[in-house]
Coordinates of N, CA and C and ligand atoms in Angstrom, one line a residue:
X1 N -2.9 21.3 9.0 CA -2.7 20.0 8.2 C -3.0 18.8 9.2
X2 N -4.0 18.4 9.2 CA -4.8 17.0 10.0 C -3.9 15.9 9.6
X3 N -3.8 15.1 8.6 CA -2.9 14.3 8.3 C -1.1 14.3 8.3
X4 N -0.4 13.5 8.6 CA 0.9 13.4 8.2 C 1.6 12.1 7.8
X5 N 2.6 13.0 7.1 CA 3.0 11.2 6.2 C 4.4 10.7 7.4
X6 N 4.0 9.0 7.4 CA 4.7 8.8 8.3 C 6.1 8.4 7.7
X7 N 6.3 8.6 6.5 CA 7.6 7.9 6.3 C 8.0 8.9 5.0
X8 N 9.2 9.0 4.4 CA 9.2 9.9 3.1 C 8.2 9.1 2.1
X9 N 7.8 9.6 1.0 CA 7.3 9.1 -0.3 C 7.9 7.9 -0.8
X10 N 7.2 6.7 -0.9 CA 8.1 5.7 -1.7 C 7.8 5.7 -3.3
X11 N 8.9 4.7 -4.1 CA 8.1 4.6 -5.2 C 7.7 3.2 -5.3
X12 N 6.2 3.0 -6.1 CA 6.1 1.6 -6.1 C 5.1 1.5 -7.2
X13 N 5.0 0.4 -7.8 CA 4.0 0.7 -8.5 C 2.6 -0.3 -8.2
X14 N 1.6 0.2 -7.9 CA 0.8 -0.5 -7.1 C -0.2 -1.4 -7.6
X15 N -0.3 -2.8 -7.3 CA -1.3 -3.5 -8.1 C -2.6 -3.9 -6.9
X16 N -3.5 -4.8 -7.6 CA -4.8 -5.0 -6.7 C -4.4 -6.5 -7.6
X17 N -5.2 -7.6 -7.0 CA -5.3 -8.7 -7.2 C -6.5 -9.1 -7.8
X18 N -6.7 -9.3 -9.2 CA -8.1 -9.9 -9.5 C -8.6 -11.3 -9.3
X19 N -9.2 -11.3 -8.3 CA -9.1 -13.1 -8.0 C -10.0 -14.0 -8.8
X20 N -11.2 -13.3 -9.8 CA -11.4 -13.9 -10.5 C -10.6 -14.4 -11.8
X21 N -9.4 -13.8 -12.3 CA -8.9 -14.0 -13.5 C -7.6 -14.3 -12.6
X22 N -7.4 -14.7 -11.2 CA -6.3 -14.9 -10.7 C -4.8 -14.4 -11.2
X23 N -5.3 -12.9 -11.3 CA -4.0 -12.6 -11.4 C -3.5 -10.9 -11.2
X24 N -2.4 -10.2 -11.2 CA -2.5 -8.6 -10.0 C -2.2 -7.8 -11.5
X25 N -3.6 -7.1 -11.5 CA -3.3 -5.5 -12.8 C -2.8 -4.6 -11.6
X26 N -2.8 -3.9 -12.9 CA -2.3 -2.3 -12.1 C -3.0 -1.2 -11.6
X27 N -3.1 -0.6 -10.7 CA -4.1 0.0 -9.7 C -3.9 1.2 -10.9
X28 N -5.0 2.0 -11.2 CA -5.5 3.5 -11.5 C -5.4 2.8 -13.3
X29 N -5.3 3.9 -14.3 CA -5.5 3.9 -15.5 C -4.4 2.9 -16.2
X30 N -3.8 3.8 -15.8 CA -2.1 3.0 -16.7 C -0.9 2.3 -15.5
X31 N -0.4 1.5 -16.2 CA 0.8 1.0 -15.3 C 1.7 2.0 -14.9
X32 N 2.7 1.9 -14.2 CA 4.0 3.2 -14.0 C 4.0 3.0 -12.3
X33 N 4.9 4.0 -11.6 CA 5.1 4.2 -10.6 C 4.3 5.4 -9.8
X34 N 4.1 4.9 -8.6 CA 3.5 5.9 -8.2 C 4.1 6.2 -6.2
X35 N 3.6 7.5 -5.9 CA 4.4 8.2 -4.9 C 3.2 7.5 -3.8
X36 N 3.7 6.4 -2.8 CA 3.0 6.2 -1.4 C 3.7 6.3 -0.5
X37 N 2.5 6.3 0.5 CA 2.6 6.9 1.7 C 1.9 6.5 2.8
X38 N 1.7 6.2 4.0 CA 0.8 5.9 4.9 C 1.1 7.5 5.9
X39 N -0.6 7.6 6.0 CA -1.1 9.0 6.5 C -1.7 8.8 7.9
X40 N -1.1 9.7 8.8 CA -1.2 9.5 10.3 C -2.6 11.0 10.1
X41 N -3.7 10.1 10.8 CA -4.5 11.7 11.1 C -4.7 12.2 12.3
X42 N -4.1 12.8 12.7 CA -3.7 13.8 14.0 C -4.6 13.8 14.9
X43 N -5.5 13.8 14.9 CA -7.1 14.5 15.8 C -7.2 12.4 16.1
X44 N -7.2 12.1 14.8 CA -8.7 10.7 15.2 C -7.6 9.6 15.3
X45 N -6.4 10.0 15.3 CA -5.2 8.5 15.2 C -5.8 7.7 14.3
X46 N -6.2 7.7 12.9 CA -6.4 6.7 12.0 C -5.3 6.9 10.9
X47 N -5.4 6.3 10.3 CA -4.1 5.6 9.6 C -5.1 5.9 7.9
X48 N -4.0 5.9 6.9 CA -4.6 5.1 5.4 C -3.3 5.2 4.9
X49 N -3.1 4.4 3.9 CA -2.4 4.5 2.7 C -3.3 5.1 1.3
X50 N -1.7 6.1 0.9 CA -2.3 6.7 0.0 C -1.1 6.5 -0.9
X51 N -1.7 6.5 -2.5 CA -0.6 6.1 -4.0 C -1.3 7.2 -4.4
X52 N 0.0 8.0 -5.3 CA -0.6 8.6 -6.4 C 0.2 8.6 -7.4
X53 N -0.3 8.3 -8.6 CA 1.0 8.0 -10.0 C 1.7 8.9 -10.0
X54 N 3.3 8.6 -10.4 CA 4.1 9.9 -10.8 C 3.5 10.4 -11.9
X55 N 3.2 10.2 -13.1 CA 2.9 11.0 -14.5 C 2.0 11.9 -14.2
X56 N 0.8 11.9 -13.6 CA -0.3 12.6 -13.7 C -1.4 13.1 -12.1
X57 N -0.6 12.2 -11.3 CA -1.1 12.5 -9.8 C -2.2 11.4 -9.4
X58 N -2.4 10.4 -10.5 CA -4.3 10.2 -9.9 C -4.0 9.1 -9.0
X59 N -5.0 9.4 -8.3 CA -4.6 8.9 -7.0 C -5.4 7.2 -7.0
X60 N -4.2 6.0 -7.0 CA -4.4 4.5 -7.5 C -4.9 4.1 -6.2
X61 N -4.7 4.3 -4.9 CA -4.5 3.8 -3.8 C -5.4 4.9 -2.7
X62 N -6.1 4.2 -2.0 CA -6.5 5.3 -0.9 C -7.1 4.4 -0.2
X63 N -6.3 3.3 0.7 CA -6.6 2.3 1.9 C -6.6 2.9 3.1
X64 N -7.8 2.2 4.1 CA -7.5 2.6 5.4 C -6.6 1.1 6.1
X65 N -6.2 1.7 6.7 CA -5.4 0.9 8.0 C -5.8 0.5 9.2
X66 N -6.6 -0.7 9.3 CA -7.1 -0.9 10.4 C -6.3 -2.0 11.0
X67 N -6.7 -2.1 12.0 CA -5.7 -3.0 13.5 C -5.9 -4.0 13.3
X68 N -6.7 -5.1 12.6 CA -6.7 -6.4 11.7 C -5.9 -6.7 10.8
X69 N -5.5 -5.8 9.9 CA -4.4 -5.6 8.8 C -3.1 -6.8 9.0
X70 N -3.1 -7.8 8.4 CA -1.6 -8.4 8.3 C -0.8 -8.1 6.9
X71 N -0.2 -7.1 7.4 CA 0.9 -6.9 6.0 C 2.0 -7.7 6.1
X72 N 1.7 -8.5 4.7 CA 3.1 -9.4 4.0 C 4.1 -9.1 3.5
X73 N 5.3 -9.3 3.9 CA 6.3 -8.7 3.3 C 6.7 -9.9 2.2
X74 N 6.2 -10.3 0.8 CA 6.5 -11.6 0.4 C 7.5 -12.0 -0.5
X75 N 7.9 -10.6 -0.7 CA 9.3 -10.7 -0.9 C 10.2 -9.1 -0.3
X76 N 11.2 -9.0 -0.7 CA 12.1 -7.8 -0.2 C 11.5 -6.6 -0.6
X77 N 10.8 -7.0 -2.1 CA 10.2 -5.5 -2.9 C 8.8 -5.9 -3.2
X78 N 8.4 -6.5 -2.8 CA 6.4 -6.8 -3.3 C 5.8 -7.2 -1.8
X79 N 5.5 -6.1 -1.3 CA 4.4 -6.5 0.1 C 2.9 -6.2 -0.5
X80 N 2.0 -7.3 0.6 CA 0.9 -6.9 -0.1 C 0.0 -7.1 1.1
X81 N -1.2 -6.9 1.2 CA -2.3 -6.8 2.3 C -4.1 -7.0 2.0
X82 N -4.9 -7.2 2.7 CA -5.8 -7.2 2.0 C -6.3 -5.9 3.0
X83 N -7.7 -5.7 2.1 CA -8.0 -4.1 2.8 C -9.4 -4.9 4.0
X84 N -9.2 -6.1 4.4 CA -10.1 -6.3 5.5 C -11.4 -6.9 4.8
X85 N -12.1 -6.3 3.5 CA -13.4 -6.9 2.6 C -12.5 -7.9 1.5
X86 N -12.2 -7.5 0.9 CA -12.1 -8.8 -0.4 C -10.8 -8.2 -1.2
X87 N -10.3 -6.6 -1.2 CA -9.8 -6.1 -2.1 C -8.1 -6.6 -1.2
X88 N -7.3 -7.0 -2.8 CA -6.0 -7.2 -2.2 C -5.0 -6.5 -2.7
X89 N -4.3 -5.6 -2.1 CA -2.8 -4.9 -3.0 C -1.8 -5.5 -2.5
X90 N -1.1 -4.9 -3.7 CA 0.6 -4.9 -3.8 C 1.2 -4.0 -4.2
X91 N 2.8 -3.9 -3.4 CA 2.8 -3.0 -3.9 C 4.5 -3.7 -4.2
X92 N 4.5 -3.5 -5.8 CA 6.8 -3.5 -5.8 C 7.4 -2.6 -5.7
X93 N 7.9 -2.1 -4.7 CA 9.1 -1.3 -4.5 C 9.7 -1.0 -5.6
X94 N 10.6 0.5 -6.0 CA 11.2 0.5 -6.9 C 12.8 -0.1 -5.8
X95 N 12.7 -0.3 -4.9 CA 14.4 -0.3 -3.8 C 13.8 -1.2 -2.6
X96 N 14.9 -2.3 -2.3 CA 14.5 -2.4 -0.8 C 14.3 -1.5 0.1
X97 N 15.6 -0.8 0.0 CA 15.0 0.6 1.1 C 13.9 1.0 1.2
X98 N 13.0 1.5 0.1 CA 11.8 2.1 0.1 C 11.0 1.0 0.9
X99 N 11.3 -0.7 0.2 CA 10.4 -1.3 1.1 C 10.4 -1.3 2.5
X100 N 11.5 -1.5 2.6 CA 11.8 -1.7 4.0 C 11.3 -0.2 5.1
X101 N 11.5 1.0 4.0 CA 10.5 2.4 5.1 C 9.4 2.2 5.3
X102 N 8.8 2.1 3.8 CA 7.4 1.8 3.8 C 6.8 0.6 5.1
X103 N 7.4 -0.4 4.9 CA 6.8 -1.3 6.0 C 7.3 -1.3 7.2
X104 N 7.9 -0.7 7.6 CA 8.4 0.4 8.9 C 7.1 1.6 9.5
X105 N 7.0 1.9 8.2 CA 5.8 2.6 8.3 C 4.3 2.2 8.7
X106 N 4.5 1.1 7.7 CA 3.0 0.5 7.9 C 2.9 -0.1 9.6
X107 N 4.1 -0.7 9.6 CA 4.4 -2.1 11.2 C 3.9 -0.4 12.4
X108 N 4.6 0.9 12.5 CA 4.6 1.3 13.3 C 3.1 2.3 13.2
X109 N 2.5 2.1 12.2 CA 1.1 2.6 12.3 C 0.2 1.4 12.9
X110 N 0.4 0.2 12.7 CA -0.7 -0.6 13.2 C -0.3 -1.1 15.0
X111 N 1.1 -0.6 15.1 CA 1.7 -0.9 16.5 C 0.5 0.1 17.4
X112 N 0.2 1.5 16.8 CA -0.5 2.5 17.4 C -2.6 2.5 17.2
X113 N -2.6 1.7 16.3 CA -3.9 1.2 16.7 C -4.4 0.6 17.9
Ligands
LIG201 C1 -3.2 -16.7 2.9 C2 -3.2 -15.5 2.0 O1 -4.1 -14.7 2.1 N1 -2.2 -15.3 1.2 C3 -2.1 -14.2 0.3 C4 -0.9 -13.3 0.7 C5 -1.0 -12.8 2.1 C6 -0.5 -13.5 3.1 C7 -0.6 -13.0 4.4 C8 -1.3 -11.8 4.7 C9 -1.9 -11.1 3.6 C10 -1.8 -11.6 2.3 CL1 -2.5 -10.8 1.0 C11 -1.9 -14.7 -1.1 O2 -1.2 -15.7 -1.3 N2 -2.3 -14.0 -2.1 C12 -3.2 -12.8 -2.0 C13 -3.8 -12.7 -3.4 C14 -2.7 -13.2 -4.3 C15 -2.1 -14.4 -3.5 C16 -2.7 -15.6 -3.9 C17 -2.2 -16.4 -4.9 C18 -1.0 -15.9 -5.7 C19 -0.1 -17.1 -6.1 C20 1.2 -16.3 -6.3 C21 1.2 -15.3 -5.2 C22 1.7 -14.0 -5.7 O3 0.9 -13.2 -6.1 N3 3.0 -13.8 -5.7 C23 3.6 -12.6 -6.3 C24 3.4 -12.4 -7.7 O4 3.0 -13.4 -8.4 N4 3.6 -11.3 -8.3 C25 4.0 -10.1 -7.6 C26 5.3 -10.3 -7.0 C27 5.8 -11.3 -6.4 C28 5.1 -12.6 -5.9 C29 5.3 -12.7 -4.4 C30 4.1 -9.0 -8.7 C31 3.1 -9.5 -9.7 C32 3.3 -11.0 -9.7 C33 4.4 -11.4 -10.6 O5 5.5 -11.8 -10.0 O6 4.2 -11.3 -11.8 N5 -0.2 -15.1 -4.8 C34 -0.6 -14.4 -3.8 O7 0.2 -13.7 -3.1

């Protein structure tokens, strides 16, 4: 197993920001929650974030982590990032906690870039 997840599973439901219609849908088919994670890859030390909806698995989210990355925490439960080109997520926590692992997660993967 090349990858590992750095923190338990959060739940969140993850949006992208459309900046032409100025305003954040919901990443994959349908709205709902979904299980992320930031993925440590063993061999190459690179980092991604990965979402996948609870209902059906498809996977909403599949960012890399690169050492430019400024993650916002811009509220207790809605952090959000841009992926470096133009694309922007969010993500709302279903719990502070989760956010607060999750961006534990994210801070101590980009500490190791
Ligand atoms: C300098 C810079 O790049 N700044 C970026 C942010 C940023 C800063 C630093 C590093 C990286 C990044 Cl990414 C920026 O400001 N961005 C990035 C794209 C979007 C936005 C631009 C305008 C809008 C105005 C309102 C605001 C917003 O979306 N607030 C949320 C909100 O309206 N919602 C979400 C929850 C709560 C709120 C917090 C859940 C759903 C919806 C809702 O509550 O219904 N915006 C932004 O965050």
């Amino acid at each position: 197993m090349s990858e590992k997840a750095m923190c338990s599973n959060c739940k969140a439901s993850v949006m992208i920001y459309d900046d032409a219609e100025r305003k954040w849908k919901s990443a994959g088919r349908t709205p709902g929650l979904s299980n992320v994670n930031v993925y440590r890859h063993m061999v190459q030390n690179t980092f991604r974030v990965v979402g996948r909806k609870e209902q059906d698995g498809e996977v909403v989210i599949n960012c890399a982590v690169i050492s430019q990355l400024k993650y916002n925490r811009a509220t207790p439960t809605f952090h959000q990032w841009r992926d470096g080109v133009r694309t922007v997520y969010g993500l709302n926590f279903s719990t502070h906690d989760e956010a607060n692992m999750f961006a534990g997660a994210m801070e101590d993967a980009l500490e190791m870039l």
